[in-house]
XYZ file of C-alpha atoms in Angstrom:
562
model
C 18.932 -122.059 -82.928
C 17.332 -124.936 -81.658
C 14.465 -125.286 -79.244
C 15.163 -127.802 -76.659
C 18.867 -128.221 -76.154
C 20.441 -131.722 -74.750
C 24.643 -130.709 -74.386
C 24.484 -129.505 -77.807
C 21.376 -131.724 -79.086
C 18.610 -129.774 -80.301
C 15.626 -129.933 -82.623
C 15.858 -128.036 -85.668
C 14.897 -125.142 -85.503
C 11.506 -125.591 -88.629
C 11.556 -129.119 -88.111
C 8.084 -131.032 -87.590
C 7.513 -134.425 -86.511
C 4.701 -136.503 -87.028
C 2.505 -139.230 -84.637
C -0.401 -141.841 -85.830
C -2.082 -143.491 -83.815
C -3.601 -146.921 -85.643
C -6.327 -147.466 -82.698
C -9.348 -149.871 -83.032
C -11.867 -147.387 -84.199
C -9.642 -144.850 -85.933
C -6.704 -144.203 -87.576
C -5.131 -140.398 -86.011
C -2.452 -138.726 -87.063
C -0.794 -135.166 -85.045
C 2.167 -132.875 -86.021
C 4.130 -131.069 -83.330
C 6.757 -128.507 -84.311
C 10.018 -127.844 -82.479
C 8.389 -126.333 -79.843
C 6.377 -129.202 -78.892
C 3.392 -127.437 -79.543
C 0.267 -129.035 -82.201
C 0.678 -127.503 -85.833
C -2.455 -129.901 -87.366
C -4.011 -133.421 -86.804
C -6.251 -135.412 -88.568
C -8.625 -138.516 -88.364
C -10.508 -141.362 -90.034
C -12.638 -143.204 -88.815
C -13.062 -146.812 -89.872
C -16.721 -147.348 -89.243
C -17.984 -144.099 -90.969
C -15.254 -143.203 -93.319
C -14.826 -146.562 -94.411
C -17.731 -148.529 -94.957
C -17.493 -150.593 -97.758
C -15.466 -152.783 -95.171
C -18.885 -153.271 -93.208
C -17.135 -153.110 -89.951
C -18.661 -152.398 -86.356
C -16.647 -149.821 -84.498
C -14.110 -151.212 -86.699
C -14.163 -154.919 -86.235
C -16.113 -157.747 -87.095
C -17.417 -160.029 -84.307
C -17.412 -163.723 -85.655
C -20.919 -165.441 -85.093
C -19.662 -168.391 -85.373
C -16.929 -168.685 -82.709
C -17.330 -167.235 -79.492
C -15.581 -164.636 -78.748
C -13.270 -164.191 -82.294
C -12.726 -160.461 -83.195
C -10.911 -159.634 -85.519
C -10.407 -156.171 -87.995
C -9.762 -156.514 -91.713
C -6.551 -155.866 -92.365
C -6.527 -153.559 -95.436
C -8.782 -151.427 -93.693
C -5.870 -149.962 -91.973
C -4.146 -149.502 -95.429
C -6.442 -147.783 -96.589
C -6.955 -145.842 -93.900
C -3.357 -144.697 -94.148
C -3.261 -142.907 -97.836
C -6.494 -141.355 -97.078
C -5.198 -139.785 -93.487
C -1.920 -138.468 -95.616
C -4.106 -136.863 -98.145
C -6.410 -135.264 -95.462
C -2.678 -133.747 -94.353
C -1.792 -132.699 -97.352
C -5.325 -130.736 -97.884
C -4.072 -128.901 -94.882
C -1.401 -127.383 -96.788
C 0.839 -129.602 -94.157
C 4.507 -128.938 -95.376
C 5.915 -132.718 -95.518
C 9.163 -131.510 -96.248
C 9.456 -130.376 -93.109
C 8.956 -133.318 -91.157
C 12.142 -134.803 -89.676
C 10.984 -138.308 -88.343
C 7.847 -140.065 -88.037
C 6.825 -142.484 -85.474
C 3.495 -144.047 -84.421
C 0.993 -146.234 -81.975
C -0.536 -149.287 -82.652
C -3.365 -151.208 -80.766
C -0.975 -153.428 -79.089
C -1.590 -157.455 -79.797
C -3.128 -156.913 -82.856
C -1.303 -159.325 -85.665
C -0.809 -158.940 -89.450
C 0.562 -162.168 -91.828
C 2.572 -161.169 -94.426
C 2.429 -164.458 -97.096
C 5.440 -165.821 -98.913
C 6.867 -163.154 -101.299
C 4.987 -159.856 -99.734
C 8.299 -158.562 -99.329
C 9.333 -158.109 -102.814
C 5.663 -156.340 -102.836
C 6.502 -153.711 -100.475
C 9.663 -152.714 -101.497
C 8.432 -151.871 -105.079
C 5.600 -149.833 -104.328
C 4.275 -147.472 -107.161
C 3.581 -143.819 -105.670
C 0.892 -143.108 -108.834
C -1.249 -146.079 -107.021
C -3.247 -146.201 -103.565
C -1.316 -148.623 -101.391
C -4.940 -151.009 -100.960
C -4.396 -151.434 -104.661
C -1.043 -152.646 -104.361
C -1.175 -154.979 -101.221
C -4.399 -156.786 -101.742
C -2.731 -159.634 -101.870
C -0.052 -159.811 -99.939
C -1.524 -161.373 -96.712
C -2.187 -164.974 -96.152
C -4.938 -163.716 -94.444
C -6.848 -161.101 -94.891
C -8.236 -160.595 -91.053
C -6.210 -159.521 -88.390
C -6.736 -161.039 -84.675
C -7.109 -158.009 -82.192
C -7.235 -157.189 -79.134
C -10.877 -157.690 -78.175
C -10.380 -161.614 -79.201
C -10.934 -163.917 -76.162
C -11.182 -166.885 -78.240
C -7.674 -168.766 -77.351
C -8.450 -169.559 -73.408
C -7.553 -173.041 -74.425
C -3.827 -171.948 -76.031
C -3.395 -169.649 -73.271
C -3.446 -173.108 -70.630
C -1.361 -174.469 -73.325
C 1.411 -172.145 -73.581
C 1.379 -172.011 -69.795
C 1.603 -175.840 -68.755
C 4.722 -175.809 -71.382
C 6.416 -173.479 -69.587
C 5.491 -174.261 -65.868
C 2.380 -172.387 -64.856
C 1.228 -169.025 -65.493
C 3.169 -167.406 -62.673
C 6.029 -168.912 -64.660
C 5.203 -167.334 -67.623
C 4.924 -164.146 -66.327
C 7.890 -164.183 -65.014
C 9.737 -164.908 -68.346
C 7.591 -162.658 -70.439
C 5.952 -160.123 -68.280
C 2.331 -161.726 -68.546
C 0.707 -165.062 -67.897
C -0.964 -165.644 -71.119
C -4.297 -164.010 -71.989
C -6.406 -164.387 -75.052
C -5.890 -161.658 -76.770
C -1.751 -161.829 -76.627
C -0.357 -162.067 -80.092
C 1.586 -165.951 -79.208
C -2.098 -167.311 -77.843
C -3.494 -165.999 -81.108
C -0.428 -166.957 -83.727
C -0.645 -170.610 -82.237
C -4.376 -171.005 -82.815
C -3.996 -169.811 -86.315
C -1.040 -172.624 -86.344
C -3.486 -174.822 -85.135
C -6.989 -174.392 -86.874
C -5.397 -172.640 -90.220
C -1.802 -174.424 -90.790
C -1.940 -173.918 -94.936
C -2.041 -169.698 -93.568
C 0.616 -170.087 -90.959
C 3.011 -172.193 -93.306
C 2.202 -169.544 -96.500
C 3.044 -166.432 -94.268
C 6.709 -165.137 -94.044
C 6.426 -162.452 -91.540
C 3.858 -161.736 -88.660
C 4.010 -158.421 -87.794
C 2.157 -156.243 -85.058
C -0.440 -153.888 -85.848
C 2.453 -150.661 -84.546
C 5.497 -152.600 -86.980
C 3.343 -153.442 -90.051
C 1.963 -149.640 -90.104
C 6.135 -148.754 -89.833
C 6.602 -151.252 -92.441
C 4.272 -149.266 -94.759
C 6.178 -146.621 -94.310
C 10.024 -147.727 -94.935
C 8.787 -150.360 -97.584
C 10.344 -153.011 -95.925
C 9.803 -155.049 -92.614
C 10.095 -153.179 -89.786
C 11.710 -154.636 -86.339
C 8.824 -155.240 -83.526
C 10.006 -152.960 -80.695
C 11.138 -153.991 -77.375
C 7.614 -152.933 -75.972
C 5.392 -153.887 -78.018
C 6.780 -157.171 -78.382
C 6.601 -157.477 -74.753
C 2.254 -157.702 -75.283
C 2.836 -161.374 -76.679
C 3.301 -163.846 -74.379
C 6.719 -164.443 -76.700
C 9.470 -162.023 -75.406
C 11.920 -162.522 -72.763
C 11.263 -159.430 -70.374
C 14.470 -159.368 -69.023
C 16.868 -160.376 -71.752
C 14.269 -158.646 -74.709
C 14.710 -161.448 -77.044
C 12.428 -163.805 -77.843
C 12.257 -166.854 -75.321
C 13.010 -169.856 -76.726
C 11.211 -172.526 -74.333
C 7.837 -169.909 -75.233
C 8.323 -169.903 -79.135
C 8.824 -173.210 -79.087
C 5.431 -173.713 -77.085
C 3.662 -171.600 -79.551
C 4.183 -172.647 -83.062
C 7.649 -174.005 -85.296
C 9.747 -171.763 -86.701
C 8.063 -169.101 -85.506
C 11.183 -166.878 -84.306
C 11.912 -166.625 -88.329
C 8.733 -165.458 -88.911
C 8.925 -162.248 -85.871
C 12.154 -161.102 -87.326
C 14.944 -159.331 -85.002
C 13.364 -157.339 -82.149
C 14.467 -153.234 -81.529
C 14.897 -151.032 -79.006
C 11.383 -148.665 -79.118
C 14.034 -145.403 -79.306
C 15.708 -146.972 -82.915
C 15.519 -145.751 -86.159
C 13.467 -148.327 -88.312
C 14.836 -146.905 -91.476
C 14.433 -143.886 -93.711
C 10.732 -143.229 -95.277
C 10.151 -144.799 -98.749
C 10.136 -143.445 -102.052
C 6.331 -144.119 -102.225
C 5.710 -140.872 -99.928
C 8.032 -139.157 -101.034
C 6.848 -138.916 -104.494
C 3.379 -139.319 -103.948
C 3.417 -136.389 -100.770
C 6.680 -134.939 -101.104
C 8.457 -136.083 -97.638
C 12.221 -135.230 -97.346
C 13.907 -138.448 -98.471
C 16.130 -138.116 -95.123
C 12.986 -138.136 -93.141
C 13.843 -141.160 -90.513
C 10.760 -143.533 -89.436
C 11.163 -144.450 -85.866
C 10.244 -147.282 -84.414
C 6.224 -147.743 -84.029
C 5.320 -149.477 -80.568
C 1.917 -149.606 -78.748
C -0.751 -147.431 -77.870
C -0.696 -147.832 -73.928
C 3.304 -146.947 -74.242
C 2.950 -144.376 -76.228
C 0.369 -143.058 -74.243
C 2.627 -142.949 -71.210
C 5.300 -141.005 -73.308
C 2.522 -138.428 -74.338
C 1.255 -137.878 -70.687
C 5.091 -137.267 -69.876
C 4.750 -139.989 -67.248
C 8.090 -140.354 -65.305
C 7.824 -140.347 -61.489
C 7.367 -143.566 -59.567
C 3.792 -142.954 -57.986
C 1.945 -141.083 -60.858
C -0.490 -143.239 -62.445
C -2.554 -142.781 -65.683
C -5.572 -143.837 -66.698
C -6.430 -144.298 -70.751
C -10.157 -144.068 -71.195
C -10.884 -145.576 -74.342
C -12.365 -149.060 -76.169
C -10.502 -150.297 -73.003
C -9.549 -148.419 -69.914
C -6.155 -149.059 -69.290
C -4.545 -147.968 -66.015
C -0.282 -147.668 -66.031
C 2.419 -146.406 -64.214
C 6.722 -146.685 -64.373
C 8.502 -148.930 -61.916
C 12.602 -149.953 -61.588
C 11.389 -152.995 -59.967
C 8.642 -155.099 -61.459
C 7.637 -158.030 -59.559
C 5.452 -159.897 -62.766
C 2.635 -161.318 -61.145
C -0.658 -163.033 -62.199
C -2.555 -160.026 -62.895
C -1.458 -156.902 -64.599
C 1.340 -156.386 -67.064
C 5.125 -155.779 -67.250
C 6.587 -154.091 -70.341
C 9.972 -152.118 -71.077
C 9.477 -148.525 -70.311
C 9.686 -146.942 -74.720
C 11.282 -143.490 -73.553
C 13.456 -145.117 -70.744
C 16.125 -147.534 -71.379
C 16.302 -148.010 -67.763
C 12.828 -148.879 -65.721
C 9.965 -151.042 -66.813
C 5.946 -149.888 -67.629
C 3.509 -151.699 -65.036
C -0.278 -152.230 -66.171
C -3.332 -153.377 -66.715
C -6.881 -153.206 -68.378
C -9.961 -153.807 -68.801
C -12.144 -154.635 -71.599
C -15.658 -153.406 -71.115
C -15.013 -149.634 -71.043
C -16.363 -146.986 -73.600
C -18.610 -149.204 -75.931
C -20.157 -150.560 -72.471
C -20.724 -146.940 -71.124
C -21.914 -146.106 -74.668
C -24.069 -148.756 -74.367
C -25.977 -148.009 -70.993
C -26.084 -144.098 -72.008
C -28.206 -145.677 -74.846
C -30.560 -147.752 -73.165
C -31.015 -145.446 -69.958
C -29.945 -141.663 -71.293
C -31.753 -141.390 -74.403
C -28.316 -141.914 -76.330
C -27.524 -138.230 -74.692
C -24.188 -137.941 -72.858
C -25.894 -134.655 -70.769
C -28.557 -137.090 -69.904
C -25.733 -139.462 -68.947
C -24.376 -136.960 -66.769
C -27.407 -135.760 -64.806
C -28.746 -139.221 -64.308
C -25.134 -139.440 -62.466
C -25.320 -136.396 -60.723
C -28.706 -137.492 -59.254
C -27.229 -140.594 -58.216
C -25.345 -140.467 -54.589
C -22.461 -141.392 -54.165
C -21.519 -145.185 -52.836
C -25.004 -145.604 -55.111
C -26.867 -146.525 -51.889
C -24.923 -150.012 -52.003
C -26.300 -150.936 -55.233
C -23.186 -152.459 -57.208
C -23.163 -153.904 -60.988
C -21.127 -156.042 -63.070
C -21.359 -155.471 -66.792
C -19.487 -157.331 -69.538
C -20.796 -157.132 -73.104
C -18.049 -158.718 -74.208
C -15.731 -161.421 -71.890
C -13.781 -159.646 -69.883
C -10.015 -159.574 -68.763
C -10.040 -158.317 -65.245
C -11.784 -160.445 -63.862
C -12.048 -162.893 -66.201
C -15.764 -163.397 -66.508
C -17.959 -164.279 -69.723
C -20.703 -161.851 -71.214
C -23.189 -160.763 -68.616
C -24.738 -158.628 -66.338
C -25.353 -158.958 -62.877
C -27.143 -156.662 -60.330
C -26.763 -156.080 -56.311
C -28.084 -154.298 -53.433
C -26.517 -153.994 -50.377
C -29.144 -153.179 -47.758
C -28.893 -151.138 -45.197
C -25.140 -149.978 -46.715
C -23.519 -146.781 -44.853
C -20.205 -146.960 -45.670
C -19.397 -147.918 -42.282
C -18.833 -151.494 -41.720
C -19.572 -154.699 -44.237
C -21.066 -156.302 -40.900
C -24.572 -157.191 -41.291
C -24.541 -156.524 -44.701
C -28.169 -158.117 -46.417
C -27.096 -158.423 -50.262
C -29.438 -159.540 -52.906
C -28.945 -160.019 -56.600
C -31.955 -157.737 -58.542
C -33.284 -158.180 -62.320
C -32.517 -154.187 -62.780
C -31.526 -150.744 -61.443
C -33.616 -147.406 -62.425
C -31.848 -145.399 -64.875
C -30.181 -143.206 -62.145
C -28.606 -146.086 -60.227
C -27.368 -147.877 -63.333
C -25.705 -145.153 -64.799
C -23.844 -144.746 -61.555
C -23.294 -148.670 -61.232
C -21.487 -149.027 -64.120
C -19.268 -145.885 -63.548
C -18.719 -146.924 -59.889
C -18.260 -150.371 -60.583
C -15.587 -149.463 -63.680
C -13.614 -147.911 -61.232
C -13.636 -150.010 -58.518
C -12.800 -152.917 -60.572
C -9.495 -151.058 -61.685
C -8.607 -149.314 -58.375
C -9.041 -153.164 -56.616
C -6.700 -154.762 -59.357
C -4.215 -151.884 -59.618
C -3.952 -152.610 -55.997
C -3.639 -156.209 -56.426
C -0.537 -155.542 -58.544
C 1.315 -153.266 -56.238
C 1.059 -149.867 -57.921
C 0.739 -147.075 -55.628
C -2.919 -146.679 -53.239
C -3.352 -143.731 -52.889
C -1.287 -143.020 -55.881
C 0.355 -139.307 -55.641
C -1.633 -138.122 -58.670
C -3.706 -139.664 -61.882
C -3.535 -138.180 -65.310
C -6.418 -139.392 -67.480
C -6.669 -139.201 -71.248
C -8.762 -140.701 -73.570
C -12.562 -139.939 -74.774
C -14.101 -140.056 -71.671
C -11.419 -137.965 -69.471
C -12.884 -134.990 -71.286
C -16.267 -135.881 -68.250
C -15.769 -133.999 -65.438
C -18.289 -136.742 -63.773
C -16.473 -139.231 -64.751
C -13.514 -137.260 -63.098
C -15.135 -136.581 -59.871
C -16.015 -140.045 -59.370
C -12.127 -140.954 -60.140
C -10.822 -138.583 -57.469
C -12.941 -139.807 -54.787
C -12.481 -143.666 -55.517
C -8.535 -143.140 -55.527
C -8.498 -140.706 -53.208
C -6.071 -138.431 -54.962
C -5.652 -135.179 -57.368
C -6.843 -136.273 -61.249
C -5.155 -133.742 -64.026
C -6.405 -134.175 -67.863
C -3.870 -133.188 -70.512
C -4.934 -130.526 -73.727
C -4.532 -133.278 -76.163
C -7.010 -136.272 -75.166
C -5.391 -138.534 -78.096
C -2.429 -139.067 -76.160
C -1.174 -142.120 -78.070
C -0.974 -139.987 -81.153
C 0.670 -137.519 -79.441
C 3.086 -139.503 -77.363
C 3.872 -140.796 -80.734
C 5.182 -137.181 -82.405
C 7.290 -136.773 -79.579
C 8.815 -140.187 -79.303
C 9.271 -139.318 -83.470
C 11.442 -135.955 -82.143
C 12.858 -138.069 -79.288
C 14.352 -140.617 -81.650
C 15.616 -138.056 -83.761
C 17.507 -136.665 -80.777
C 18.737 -140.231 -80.171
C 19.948 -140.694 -83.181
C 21.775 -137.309 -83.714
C 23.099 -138.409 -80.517
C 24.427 -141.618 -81.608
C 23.197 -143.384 -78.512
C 19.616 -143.104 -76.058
C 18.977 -139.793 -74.847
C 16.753 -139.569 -71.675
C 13.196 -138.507 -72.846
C 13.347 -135.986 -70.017
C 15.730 -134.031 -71.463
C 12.775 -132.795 -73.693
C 10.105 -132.026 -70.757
C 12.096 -128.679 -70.414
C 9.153 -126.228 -70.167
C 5.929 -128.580 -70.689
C 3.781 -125.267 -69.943
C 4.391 -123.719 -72.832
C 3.821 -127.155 -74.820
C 1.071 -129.182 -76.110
C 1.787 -131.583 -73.440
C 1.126 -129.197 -70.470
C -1.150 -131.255 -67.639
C -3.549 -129.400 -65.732
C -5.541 -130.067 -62.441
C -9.033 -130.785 -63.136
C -10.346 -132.445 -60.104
C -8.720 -132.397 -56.430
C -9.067 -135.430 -54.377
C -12.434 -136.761 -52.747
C -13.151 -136.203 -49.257
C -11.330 -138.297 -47.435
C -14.199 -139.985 -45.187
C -16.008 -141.094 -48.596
C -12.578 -142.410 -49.572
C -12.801 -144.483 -47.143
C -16.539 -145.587 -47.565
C -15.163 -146.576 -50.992
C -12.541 -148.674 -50.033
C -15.120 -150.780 -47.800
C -17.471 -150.848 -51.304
C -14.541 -152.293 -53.187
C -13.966 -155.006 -50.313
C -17.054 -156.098 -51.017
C -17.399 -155.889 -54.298
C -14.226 -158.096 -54.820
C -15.909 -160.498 -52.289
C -19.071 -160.639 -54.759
C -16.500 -160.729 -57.813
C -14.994 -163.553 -56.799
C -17.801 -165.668 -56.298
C -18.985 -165.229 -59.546
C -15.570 -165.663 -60.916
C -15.371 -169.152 -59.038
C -19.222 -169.586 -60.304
C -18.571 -168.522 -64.101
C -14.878 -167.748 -64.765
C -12.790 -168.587 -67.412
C -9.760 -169.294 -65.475
């Protein structure tokens, strides 16, 4: 008998199905059985588990040229066989697992060279994979997400197509640095010899599936739709924009797949090196933001979610998306039907990290009471931090200090603001916090989600903070819930693993819903962990984010890279 029954779909009864979650700083992987419920997970990390690769939070920041980031890409092979064979110390039954499926950080791009096919497909099991693909990338660093080094390919790809509403419109996005096209046609551009010697560019989500069927996997529908490359509407890649970015370049993407497909069946590599079931299916691997919205079983119109992380990324599910100049549009992965709205922001944990450092004695409890002795609204003292250039707004490295005098929360009418060297440790803990949120309340605005949204489910690192929380709730004015499993991406992968199994039992798309029977009882259950703010400080806040955007945009006018 099956657990969750569809008509007469169901998941076998001792099946598992695994998740990874290939994320800047880590590599995850998390098992759910039929049930939905965790059986194990695991974790490397890059920077500690991994350093002959002399990595920083698991990137290297190029000196050299401002603002290049990029990861090395056998890291994250590596990475892989030594994840597997922490599973397999847990006594982890791969025989059992049915499908596997997995997150990548989205943008992130990998360059197969000329003949790295013939590599994969012939992989020995009694060898690590590092061993066997050491050379088959034309280059060996990957361009991620943090990069903010192709403004100028960006204006490029944009005056080709019409403007950057225009672009937005076709692909979902006006172009931003760290979108895979802006990146592929500055490697075009500055390294030709590497862009004419590579044969397929994958994405950080379909070169881990790759790995894993021995063969090229498809870039989803989703993932492909963090490019600047991809027809939103259509889901094929536009023309006028590939043409704009680099030649031949719709050769080297490959086809493009519904996030829900089956990429193929898992290679004899792990099957003889960790005993998988050769019938094990590999479904399609798409990003971490979508499969973070499939693991925080977000489906209503109104909800929003918030992914605390290297980035804080703020999303929510629309039928309608009006692509605008902010924000993101991208097709909903569990949901054939309506589209995934939203946006981020760069400077998020490593900047928090960063201030609980220099002001909390590196101590998050410090970090906490230096908030708690902080009012709220901060007394009208506001800060911008950006340690590295940011996305929303679109301001360089720097850090930038206000008080508002005489602030009540009020009015913004007789307001005396003036710009300060610092804050004491109190006030700048609370700054940045404040200010974070702010910042992505103001833009989520600014792209038509919901205000007040009906309810926000955070995840990531830093949802496990009740202060962080609190400070949530009362900014947005609504209910915030937190989830069991804060690596939601990792998650959201294992069930979109089950979910394509379902699918393709089925013979056609299933609705992910179908599987949300009785979440209580699952490893996906939400729970309420802070009820809204008080609605008159609500409202103070929404006068503190007027003005804050007021101050924004001056300095994006003064210093922006738009």
């Amino acid at each position: 008998m099956g657990s969750f029954l569809v008509d007469d779909l169901s998941l076998p009864y001792d099946a598992l199905f695994l998740g990874f979650d290939s994320s800047t700083q880590s590599l995850k992987a998390t098992v759910l059985d039929s049930n939905l419920n965790v059986v194990t997970s695991q974790l490397v990390h890059f920077h500690s588990e991994l350093p002959h690769y002399k990595t920083q939070d698991g990137v290297y920041r190029d000196p050299s040229i401002n603002g290049r980031i990029v990861s090395p890409t056998l890291m994250w092979v590596e990475a892989f066989d030594l994840v597997l064979q922490k599973l397999s110390n847990s006594n982890l039954d791969f025989g059992k697992i049915a499908a596997v499926s997995g997150s990548g950080q989205q943008h992130g791009s990998v360059y197969w060279k000329n003949g790295a096919s013939a590599m994969l497909s012939s992989l020995d099991s009694r060898k690590p994979l590092v061993d066997q693909l050491r050379d088959a990338f034309s280059t060996k660093e990957s361009p991620i997400w943090m990069d903010s080094s192709t403004t100028a390919q960006c204006r490029e790809i944009e005056k080709a197509v019409g403007g950057a509403l225009e672009l937005s419109k076709i692909t979902g996005s006006r172009g931003y640095e760290r979108f895979t096209g802006p990146q592929i046609k500055k490697m075009f551009e500055t390294q030709p010899d590497v862009y004419k010697n590579t044969e397929r560019i994958s994405l950080v989500s379909s070169f881990m599936a790759s790995l894993l069927i021995g063969a090229y996997a498809s870039i989803d529908e989703t993932d492909g739709a963090g490019m600047n490359l991809m027809g939103i509407k259509q889901r094929v890649w536009s023309k006028i924009v590939s043409e704009a970015t680099a030649p031949a370049l719709e050769e080297k993407l490959g086809k493009l797949a519904p996030s829900h497909a089956v990429a193929g069946h898992i290679c004899s590599y792990f099957v003889e090196r960790y005993n998988f079931n050769k019938d094990c299916l590999v479904i399609q691997w798409s990003g971490d933001n979508p499969n973070s919205l499939a693991g925080l079983t977000l489906n209503k119109p109104g909800d929003l979610a918030i992914s605390l992380g290297t980035s804080d990324v703020v999303f929510g599910i629309t039928k309608d998306p009006q692509p605008r100049l902010q924000g993101h549009v991208l097709p909903n992965p569990v949901d054939t039907e309506s589209y995934m709205v939203m946006l981020g922001t760069k400077n998020a944990s490593l900047m928090r990290e960063d201030v609980r450092d220099q002001c909390a004695e590196k101590s998050w409890d410090v970090f906490n009471k230096l908030l708690q002795q902080s009012p709220p609204l901060n007394g009208g003292k506001l800060g911008f931090y950006y340690k590295e250039h940011e996305i929303h707004p679109p301001l360089p490295v720097g850090f930038h200090r206000y008080i508002l005098e005489n602030f009540t929360g009020e009015t913004l009418e007789g307001l005396n603001e003036r710009e300060v060297q610092e804050f004491d440790p109190p006030s700048e803990v609370r700054a940045l916090i404040e200010g974070q949120f702010l910042t992505i309340r103001a833009y989520s605005e600014r792209f038509g989600m919901p205000s007040p949204p009906k309810r926000i489910i955070a995840t990531g690192g830093a949802s496990a903070n009740q202060n962080i929380l609190n400070t949530i709730a009362s900014i947005f004015g609504c209910n915030v819930f937190t989830v069991q499993q804060p690596d939601s991406a990792s998650l959201g992968a294992a069930l979109r693993a089950a979910h394509g199994w379902l699918c393709n039992k089925n013979g056609s798309f299933v609705p992910i819903s179908c599987m949300y029977g009785n979440l209580e009882k699952t490893s996906l259950n939400c729970k309420l962990a802070v009820t809204r703010g008080d609605q008159q400080l609500v409202d103070k806040y929404s006068l503190l984010m007027k003005k804050r955007m007021e101050i924004e945009d001056r300095l994006v006018q003064k210093l922006g890279r738009w």
